[in-house]
Short mmCIF file of C-alpha atoms and ligand atoms in Angstrom, two decimals:
data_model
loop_
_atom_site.label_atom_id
_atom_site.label_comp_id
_atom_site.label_asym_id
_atom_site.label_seq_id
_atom_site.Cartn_x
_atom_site.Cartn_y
_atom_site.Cartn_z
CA UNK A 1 -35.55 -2.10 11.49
CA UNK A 2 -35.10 1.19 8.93
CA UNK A 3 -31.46 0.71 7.30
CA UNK A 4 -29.33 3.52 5.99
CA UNK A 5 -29.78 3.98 2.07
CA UNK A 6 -27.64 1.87 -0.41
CA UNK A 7 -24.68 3.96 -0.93
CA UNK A 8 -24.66 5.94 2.02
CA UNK A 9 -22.90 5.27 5.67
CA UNK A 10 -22.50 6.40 8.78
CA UNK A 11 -18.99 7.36 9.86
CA UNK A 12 -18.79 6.08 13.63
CA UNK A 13 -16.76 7.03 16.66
CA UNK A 14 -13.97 5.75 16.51
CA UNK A 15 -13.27 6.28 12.88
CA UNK A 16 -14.50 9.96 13.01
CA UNK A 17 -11.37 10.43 14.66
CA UNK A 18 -9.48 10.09 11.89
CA UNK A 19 -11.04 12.07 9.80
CA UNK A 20 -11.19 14.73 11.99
CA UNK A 21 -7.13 14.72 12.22
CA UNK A 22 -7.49 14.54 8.06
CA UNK A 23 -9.82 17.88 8.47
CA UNK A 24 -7.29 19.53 10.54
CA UNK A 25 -3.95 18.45 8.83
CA UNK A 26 -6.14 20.13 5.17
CA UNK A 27 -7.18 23.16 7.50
CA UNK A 28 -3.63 24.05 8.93
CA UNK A 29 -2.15 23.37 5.77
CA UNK A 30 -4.48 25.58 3.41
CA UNK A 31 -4.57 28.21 5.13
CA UNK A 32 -0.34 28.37 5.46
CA UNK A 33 -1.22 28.41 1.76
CA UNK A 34 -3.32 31.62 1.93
CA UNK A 35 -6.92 29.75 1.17
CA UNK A 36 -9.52 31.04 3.44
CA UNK A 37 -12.74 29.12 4.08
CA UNK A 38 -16.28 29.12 2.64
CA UNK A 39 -19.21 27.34 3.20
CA UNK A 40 -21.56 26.84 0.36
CA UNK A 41 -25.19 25.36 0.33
CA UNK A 42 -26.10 21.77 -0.17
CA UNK A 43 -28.98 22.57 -2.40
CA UNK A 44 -28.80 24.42 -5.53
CA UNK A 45 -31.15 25.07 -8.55
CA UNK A 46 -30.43 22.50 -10.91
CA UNK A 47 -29.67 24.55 -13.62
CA UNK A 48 -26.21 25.75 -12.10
CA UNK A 49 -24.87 22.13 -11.79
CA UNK A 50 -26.47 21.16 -15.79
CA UNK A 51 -24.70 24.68 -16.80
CA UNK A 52 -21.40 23.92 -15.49
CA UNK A 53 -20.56 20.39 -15.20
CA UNK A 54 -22.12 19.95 -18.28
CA UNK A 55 -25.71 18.33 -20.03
CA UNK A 56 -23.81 15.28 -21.96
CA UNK A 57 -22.15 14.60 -18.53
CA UNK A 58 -22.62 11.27 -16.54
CA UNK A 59 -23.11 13.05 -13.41
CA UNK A 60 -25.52 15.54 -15.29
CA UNK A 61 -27.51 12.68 -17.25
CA UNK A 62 -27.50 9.98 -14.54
CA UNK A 63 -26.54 10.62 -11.40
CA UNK A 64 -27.81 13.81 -9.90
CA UNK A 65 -30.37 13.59 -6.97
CA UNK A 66 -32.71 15.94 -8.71
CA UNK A 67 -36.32 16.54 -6.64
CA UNK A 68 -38.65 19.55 -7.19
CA UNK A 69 -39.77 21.15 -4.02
CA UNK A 70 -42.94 21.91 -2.83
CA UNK A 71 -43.54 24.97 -5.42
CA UNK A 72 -42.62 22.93 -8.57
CA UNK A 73 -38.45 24.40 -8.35
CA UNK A 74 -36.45 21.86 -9.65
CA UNK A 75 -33.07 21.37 -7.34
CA UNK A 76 -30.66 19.16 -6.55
CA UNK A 77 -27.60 18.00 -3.91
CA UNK A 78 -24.40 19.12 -4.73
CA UNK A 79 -22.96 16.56 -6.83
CA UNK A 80 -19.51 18.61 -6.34
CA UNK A 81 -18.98 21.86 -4.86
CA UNK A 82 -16.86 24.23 -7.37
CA UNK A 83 -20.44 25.47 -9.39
CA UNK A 84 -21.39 26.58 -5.75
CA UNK A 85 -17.91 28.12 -5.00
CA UNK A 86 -18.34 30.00 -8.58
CA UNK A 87 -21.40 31.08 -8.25
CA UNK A 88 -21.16 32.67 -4.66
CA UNK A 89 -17.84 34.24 -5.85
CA UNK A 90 -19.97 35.87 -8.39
CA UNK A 91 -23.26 36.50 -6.62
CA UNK A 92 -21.76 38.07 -3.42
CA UNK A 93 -19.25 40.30 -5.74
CA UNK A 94 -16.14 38.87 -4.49
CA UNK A 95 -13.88 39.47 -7.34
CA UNK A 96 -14.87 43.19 -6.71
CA UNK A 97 -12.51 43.12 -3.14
CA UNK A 98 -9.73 41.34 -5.47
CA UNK A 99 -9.89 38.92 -8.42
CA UNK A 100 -7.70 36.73 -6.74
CA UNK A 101 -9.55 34.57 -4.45
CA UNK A 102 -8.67 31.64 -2.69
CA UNK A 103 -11.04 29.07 -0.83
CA UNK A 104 -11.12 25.88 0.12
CA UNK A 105 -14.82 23.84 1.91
CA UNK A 106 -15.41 19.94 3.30
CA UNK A 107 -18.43 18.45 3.07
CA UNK A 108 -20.64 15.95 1.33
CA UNK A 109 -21.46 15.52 -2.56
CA UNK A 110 -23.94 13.03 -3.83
CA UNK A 111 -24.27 11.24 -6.82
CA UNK A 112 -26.44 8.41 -7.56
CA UNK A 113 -23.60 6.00 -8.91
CA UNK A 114 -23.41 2.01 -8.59
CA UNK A 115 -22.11 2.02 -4.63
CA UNK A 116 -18.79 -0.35 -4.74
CA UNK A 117 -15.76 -0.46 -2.66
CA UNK A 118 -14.52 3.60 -2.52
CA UNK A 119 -17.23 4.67 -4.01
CA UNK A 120 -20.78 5.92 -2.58
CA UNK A 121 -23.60 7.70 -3.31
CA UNK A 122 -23.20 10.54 -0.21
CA UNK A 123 -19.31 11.06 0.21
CA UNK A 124 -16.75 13.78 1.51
CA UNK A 125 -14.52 16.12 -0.37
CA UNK A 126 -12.38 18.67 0.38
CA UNK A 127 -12.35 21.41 -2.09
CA UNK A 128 -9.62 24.13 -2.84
CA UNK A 129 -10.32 26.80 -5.69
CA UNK A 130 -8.26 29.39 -6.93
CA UNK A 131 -9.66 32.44 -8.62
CA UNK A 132 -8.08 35.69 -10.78
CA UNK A 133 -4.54 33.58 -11.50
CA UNK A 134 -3.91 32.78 -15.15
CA UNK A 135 -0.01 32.27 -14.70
CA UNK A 136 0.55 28.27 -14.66
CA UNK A 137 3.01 29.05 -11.74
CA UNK A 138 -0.49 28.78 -9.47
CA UNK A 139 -1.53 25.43 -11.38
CA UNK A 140 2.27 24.01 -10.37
CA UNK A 141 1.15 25.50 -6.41
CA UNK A 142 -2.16 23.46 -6.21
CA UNK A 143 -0.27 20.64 -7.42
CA UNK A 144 2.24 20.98 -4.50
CA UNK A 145 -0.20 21.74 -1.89
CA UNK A 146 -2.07 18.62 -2.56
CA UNK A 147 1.35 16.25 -2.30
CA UNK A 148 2.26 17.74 0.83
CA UNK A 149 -0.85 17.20 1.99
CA UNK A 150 -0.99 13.85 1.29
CA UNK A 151 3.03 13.76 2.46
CA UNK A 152 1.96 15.13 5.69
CA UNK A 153 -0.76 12.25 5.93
CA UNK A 154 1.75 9.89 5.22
CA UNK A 155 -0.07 8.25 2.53
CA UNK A 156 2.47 5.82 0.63
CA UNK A 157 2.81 5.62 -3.32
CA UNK A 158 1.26 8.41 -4.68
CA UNK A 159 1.63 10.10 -7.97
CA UNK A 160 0.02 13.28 -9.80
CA UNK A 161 -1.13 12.37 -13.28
CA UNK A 162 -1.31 15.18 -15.67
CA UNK A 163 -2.69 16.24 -19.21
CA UNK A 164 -3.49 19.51 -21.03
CA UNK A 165 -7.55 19.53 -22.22
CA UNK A 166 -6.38 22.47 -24.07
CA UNK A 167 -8.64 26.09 -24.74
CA UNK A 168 -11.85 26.64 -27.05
CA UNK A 169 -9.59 27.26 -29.43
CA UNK A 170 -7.72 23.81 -29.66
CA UNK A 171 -10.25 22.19 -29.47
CA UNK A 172 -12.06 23.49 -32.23
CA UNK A 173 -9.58 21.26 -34.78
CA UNK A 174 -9.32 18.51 -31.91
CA UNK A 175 -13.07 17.93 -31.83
CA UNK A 176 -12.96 17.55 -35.72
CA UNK A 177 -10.32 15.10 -35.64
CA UNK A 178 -12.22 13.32 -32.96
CA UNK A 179 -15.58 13.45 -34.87
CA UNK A 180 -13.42 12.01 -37.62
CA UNK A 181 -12.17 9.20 -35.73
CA UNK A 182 -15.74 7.99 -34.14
CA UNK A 183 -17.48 8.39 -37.03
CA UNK A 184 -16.87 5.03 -38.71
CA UNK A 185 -16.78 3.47 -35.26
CA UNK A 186 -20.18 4.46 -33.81
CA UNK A 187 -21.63 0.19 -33.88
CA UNK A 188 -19.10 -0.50 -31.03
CA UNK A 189 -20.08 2.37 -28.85
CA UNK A 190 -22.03 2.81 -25.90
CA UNK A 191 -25.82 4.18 -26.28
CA UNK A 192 -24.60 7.07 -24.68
CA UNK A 193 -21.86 7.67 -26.65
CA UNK A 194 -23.54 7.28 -29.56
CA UNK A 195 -25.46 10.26 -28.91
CA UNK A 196 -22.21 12.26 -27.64
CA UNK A 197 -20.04 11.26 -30.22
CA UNK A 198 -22.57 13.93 -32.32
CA UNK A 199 -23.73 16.25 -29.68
CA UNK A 200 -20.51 16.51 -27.52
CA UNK A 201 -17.70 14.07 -28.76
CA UNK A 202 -14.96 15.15 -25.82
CA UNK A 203 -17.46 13.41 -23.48
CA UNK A 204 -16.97 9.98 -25.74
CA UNK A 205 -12.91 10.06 -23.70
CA UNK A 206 -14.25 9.17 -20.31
CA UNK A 207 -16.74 6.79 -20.96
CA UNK A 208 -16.01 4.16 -18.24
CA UNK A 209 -17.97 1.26 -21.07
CA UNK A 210 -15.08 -1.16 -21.55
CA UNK A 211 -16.05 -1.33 -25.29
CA UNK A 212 -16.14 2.23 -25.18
CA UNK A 213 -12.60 2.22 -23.55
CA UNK A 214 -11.19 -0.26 -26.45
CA UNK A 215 -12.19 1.94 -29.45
CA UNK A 216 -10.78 5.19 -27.35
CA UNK A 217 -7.31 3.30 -26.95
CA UNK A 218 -6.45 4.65 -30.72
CA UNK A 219 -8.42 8.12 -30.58
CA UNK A 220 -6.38 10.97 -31.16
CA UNK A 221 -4.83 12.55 -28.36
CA UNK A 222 -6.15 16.28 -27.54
CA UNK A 223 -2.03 17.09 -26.61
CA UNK A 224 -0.99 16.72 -30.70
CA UNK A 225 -3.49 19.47 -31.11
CA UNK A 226 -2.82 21.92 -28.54
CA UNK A 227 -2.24 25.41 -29.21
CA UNK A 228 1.04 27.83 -28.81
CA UNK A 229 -0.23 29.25 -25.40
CA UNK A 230 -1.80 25.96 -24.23
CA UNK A 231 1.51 24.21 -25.36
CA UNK A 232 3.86 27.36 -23.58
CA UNK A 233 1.39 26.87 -20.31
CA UNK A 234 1.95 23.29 -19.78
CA UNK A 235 5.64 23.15 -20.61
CA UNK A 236 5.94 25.72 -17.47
CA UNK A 237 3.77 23.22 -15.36
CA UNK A 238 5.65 20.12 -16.01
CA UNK A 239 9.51 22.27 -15.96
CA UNK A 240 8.30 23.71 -12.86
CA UNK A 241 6.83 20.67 -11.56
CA UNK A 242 10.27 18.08 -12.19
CA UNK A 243 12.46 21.27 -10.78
CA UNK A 244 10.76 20.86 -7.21
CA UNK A 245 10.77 16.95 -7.81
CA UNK A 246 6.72 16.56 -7.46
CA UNK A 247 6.41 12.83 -8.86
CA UNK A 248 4.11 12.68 -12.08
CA UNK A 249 3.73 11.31 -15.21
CA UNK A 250 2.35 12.92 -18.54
CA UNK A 251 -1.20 10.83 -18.71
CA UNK A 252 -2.19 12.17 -21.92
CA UNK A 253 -5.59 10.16 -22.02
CA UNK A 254 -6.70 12.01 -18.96
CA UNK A 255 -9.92 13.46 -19.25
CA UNK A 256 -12.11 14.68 -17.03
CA UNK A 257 -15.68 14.26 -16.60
CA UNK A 258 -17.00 18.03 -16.05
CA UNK A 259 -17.15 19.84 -19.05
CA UNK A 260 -15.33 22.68 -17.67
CA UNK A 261 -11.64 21.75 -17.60
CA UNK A 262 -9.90 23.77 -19.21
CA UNK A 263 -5.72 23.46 -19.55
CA UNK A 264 -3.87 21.29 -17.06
CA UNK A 265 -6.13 18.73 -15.43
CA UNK A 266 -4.39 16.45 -12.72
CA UNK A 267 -5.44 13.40 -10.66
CA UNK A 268 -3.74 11.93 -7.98
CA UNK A 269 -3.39 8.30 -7.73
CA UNK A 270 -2.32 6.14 -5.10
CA UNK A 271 -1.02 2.04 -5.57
CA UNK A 272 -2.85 1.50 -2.63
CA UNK A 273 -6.55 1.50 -3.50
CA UNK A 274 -7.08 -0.93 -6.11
CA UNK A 275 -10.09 -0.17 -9.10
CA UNK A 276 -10.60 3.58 -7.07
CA UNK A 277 -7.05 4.59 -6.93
CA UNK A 278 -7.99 8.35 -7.56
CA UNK A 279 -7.79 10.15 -4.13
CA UNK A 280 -8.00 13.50 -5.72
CA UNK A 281 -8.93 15.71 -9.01
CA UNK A 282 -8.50 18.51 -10.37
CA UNK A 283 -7.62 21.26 -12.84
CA UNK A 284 -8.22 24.60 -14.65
CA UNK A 285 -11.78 25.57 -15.35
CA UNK A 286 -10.96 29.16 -17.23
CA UNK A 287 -14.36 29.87 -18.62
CA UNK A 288 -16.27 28.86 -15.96
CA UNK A 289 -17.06 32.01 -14.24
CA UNK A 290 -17.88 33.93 -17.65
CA UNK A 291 -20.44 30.98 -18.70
CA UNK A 292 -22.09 31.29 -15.42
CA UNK A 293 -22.26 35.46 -15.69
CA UNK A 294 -19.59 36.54 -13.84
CA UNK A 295 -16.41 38.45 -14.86
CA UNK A 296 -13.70 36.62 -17.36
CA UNK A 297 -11.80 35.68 -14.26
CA UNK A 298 -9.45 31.66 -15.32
CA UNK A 299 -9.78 29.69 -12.21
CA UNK A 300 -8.14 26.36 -11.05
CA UNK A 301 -9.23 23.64 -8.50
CA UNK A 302 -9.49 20.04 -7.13
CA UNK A 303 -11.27 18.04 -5.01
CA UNK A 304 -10.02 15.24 -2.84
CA UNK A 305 -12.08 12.40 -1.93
CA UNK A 306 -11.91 12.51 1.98
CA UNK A 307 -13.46 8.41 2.08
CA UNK A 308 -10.71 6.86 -0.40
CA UNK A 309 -8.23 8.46 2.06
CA UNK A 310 -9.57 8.25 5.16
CA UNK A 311 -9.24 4.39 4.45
CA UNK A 312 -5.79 4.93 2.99
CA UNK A 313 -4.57 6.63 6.07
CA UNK A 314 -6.47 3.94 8.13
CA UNK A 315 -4.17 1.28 6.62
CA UNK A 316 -1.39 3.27 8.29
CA UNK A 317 -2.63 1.61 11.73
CA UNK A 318 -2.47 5.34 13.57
CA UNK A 319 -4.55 5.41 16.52
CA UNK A 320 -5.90 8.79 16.35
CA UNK A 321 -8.62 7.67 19.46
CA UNK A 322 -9.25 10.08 22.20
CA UNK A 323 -9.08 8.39 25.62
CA UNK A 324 -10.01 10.01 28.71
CA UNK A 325 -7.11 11.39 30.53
CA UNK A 326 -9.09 10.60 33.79
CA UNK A 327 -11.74 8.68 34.94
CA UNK A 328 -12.99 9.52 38.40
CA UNK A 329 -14.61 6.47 40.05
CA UNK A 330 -16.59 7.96 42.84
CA UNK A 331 -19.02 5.62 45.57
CA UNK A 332 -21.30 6.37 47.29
CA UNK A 333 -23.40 9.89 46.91
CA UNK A 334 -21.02 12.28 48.47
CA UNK A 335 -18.10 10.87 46.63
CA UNK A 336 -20.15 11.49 43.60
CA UNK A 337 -20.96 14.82 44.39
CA UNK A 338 -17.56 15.65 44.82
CA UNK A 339 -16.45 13.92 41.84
CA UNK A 340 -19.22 15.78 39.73
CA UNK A 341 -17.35 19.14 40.53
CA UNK A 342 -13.90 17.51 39.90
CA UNK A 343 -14.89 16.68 36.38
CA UNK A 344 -17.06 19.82 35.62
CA UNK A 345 -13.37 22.05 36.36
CA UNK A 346 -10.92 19.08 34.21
CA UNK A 347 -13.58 19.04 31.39
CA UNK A 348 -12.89 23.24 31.62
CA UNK A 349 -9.20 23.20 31.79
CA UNK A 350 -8.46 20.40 28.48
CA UNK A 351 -9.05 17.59 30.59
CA UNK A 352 -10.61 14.72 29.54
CA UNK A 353 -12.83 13.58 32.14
CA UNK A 354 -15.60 11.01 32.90
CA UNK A 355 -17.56 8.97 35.86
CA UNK A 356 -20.18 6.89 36.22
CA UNK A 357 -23.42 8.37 37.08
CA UNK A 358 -24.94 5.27 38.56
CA UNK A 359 -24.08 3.92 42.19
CA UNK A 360 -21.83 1.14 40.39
CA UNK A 361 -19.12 -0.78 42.40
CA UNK A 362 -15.85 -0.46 42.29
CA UNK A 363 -15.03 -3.07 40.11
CA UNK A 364 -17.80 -2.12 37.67
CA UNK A 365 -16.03 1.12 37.65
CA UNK A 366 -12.79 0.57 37.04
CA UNK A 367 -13.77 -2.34 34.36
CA UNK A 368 -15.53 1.09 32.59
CA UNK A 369 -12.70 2.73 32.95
CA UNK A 370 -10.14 0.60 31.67
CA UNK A 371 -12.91 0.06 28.47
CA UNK A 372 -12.70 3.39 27.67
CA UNK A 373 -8.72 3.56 28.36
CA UNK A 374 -8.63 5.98 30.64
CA UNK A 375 -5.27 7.02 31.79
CA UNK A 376 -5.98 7.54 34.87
CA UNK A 377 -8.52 6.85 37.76
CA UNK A 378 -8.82 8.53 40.56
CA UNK A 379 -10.66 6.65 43.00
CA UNK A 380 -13.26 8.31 45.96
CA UNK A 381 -15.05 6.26 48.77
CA UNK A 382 -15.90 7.03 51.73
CA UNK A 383 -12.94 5.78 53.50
CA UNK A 384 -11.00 8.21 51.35
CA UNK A 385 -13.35 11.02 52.30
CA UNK A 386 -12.43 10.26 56.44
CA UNK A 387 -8.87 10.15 55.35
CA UNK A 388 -9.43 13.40 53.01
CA UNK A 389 -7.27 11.78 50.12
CA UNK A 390 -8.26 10.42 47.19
CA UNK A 391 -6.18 7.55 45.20
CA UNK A 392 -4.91 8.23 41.70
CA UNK A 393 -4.10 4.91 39.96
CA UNK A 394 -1.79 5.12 36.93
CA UNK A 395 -3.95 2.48 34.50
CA UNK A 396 -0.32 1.70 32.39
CA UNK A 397 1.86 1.15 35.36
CA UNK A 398 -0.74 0.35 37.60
CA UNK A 399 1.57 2.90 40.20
CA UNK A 400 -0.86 4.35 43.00
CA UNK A 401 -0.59 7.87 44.72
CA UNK A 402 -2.36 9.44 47.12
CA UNK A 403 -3.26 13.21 46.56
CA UNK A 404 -4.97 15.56 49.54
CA UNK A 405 -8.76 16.21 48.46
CA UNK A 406 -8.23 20.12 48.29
CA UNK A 407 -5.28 19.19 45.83
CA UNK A 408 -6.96 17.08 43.76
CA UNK A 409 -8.09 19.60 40.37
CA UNK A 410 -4.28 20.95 40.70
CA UNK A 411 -2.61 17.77 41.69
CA UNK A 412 -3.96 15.87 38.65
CA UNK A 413 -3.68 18.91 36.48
CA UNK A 414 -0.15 18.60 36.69
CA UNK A 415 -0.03 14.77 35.97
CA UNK A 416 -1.82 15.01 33.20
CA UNK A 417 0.79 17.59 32.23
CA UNK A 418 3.52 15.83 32.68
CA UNK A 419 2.24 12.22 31.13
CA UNK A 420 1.46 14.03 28.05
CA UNK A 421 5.25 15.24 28.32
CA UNK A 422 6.92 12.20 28.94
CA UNK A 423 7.09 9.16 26.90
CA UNK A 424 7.55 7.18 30.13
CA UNK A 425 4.89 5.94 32.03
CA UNK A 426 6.21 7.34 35.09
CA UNK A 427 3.29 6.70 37.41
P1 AMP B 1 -14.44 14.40 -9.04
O1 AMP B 1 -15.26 15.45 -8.36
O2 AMP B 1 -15.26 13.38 -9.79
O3 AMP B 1 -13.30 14.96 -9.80
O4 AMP B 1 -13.78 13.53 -7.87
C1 AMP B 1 -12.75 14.00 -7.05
C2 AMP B 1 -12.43 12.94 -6.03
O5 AMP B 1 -13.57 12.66 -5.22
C3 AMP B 1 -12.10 11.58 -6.65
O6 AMP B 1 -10.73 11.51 -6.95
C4 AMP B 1 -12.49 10.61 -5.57
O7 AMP B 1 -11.44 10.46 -4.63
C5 AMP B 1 -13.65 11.29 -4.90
N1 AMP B 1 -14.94 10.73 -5.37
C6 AMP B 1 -15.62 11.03 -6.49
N2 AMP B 1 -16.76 10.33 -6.56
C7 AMP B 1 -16.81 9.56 -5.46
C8 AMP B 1 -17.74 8.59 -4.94
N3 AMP B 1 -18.87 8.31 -5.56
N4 AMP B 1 -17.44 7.98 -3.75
C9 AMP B 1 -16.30 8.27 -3.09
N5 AMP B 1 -15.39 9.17 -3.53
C10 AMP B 1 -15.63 9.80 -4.69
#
């Protein structure tokens, strides 16, 4: 039998459910916020992921799934979707309309890490980017939306963690004293980061290498070096931030690891996840869309990791399962034919409606319908036919009513109707 690939996993009915509900509650919510949506390839040349998220990356270095196609072009799946955002913001002009552009996209990233618990090598973001805003009052807004988006999910324990990475030019005298640090340390690090430590030392911070990890706990921090306008812009953030009581803490060994942050970079962290407790990222990525040939246009994003909380907001016990409203169990073949058009109008008017399409008995029938949890059945024989009234069985209170055949599509109409009203199962 041909599995699935390591890493990767199907997301079943049942559980789809939920993370269609998660897709809706970001939808509604983004677009109160004024974010519009865009849809952005899966493929992409190479070049625009190595040019943005950076060469010295781990994503870049290790974990892109990189092919050439069948004319020798090298590409690969989006390992994360804000190079693709940039670049069709650029390509297609849009900063011509307006500068200020703001979009959000869902859908799947891939990166060829070690599959664990909460993490995978195919998984689901949802993006939000926010283009032509250099006032810190929009960082403090993405910040928001993502809490009340996680509010409105109900996911418990959660707090934003937040740093500065600073501009070019703080980091000119932060890399120094960071080259200074390492360089007398360089035995107890990583391969890896013995190579970055000269080519791109900021990448040494997130090496996930616990020996990597114990020589960082002393490195300097990148917020003792910070500039006047870096230091002015994140003061605003965090005021702004404690004066509408968003719950964060300072992290200032957050780092990110995309070359592109810029300024405040955030992550969201939940209690309730264990090792993979981030359930979101983000930050400012201000010369992004210059390095990749567009305009000098400061941006700001984040992604959020739909699988950590889709299994976060599974913990919650909802039941987000759609169960037929109806289930018509017809015998015999004019019963079925009449129950055929019956559904065909319900499925036309909101109603969820099934049958059975084989000649099954009634017991057989109603065992189906009580598996699928069908709210109702309405039940069709032939003695119901001579009688010319069907039986509509409430599957809660087990209640039974007769309704008049030519009735019927109105009749149950209004049941459905009024069950979805009531809290009581009034039969
Ligand atoms: P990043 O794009 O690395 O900033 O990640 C943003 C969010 O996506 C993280 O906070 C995670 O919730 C989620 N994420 C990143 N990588 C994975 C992965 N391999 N599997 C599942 N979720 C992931």
């Amino acid at each position: 039998m041909i599995q699935l690939i390591r890493g990767f996993k199907d997301i079943l009915p049942g559980e789809v459910e939920l993370w269609q509900h998660i897709e809706r509650t970001a939808v509604l919510l983004f677009e109160d916020f004024g974010f519009k949506e865009i849809r952005i390839p899966i493929l992409e040349h190479t070049e625009l992921f190595s040019r943005s998220i950076g060469e010295d990356t781990d994503i870049v270095e290790k974990e892109m799934y990189t092919f050439s196609d069948r004319k020798g072009a090298l590409i690969t799946l989006r390992p994360e979707a804000t190079a693709s955002v940039v670049r069709a913001y650029i390509q297609h002009k849009l900063h011509s309309i307006d500068p200020v552009q703001k979009y959000y996209t869902i859908g799947p990233m891939f990166r060829r890490e070690r599959p664990q618990k909460g993490r995978y090598r195919q998984f689901y973001q949802i993006n939000a980017e926010v283009f032509g805003v250099a006032s810190p009052l929009v960082d403090v807004q993405m910040v928001l939306m993502l809490m009340a988006f996680f509010s409105k999910l109900s996911v418990p324990d959660i707090q934003a963690h937040i740093n500065s990475l600073g501009c070019p030019v703080c980091r000119v005298d932060f890399k120094s004293s960071l080259t200074g640090f390492l360089s007398d340390k360089t035995e107890h690090l990583c391969a890896d980061c013995k190579k970055r430590s000269i080519k791109n030392p900021l990448r040494v911070l997130d090496c996930k290498v616990p020996g990597c990890k114990a020589v960082l706990s002393a490195a300097p921090l990148l917020a003792a070096h910070l500039c006047a306008d870096c230091t002015q812009h994140f003061n605003t953030v965090t005021s702004r931030l404690s004066e509408l009581k968003v719950p964060f803490v300072i992290d200032d060994r957050l780092v990110r690891g995309l070359d592109y942050y810029t300024r405040t970079t955030f992550e969201i962290q939940t209690g309730s996840l264990g090792a993979q407790n981030a359930i979101a990222g983000g930050g400012r990525y201000d010369g992004l869309v210059k390095a990749l040939g567009g305009p000098d246009q400061p941006a700001i994003g984040f992604a959020v990791g739909l699988d950590r909380l889709a299994s976060i907001v599974a913990l919650n016990n909802a039941d987000f399962s759609r169960r037929p409203d109806i289930f018509v169990a017809a015998l015999g073949e004019k019963s079925q034919d009449m129950a055929f058009g019956w559904i065909c109008a319900f499925c036309g008017e909101g109603i969820r409606a099934e049958m059975d399409f084989g000649d099954k008995s009634l017991k057989s029938q109603m065992k189906r319908a009580d598996r699928l949890g069908a709210k109702y059945v309405l039940i069709l024989g032939e003695n119901e036919i001579e009688k010319g009234a069907a039986v509509l069985r409430n599957m809660a209170t087990k209640a039974q009513n007769t309704i008049l055949l030519p009735d019927v599509v109105q009749s149950v109409k209004e049941k459905i109707k009024h069950f979805e009203r009531s809290t009581n199962l009034d039969g």
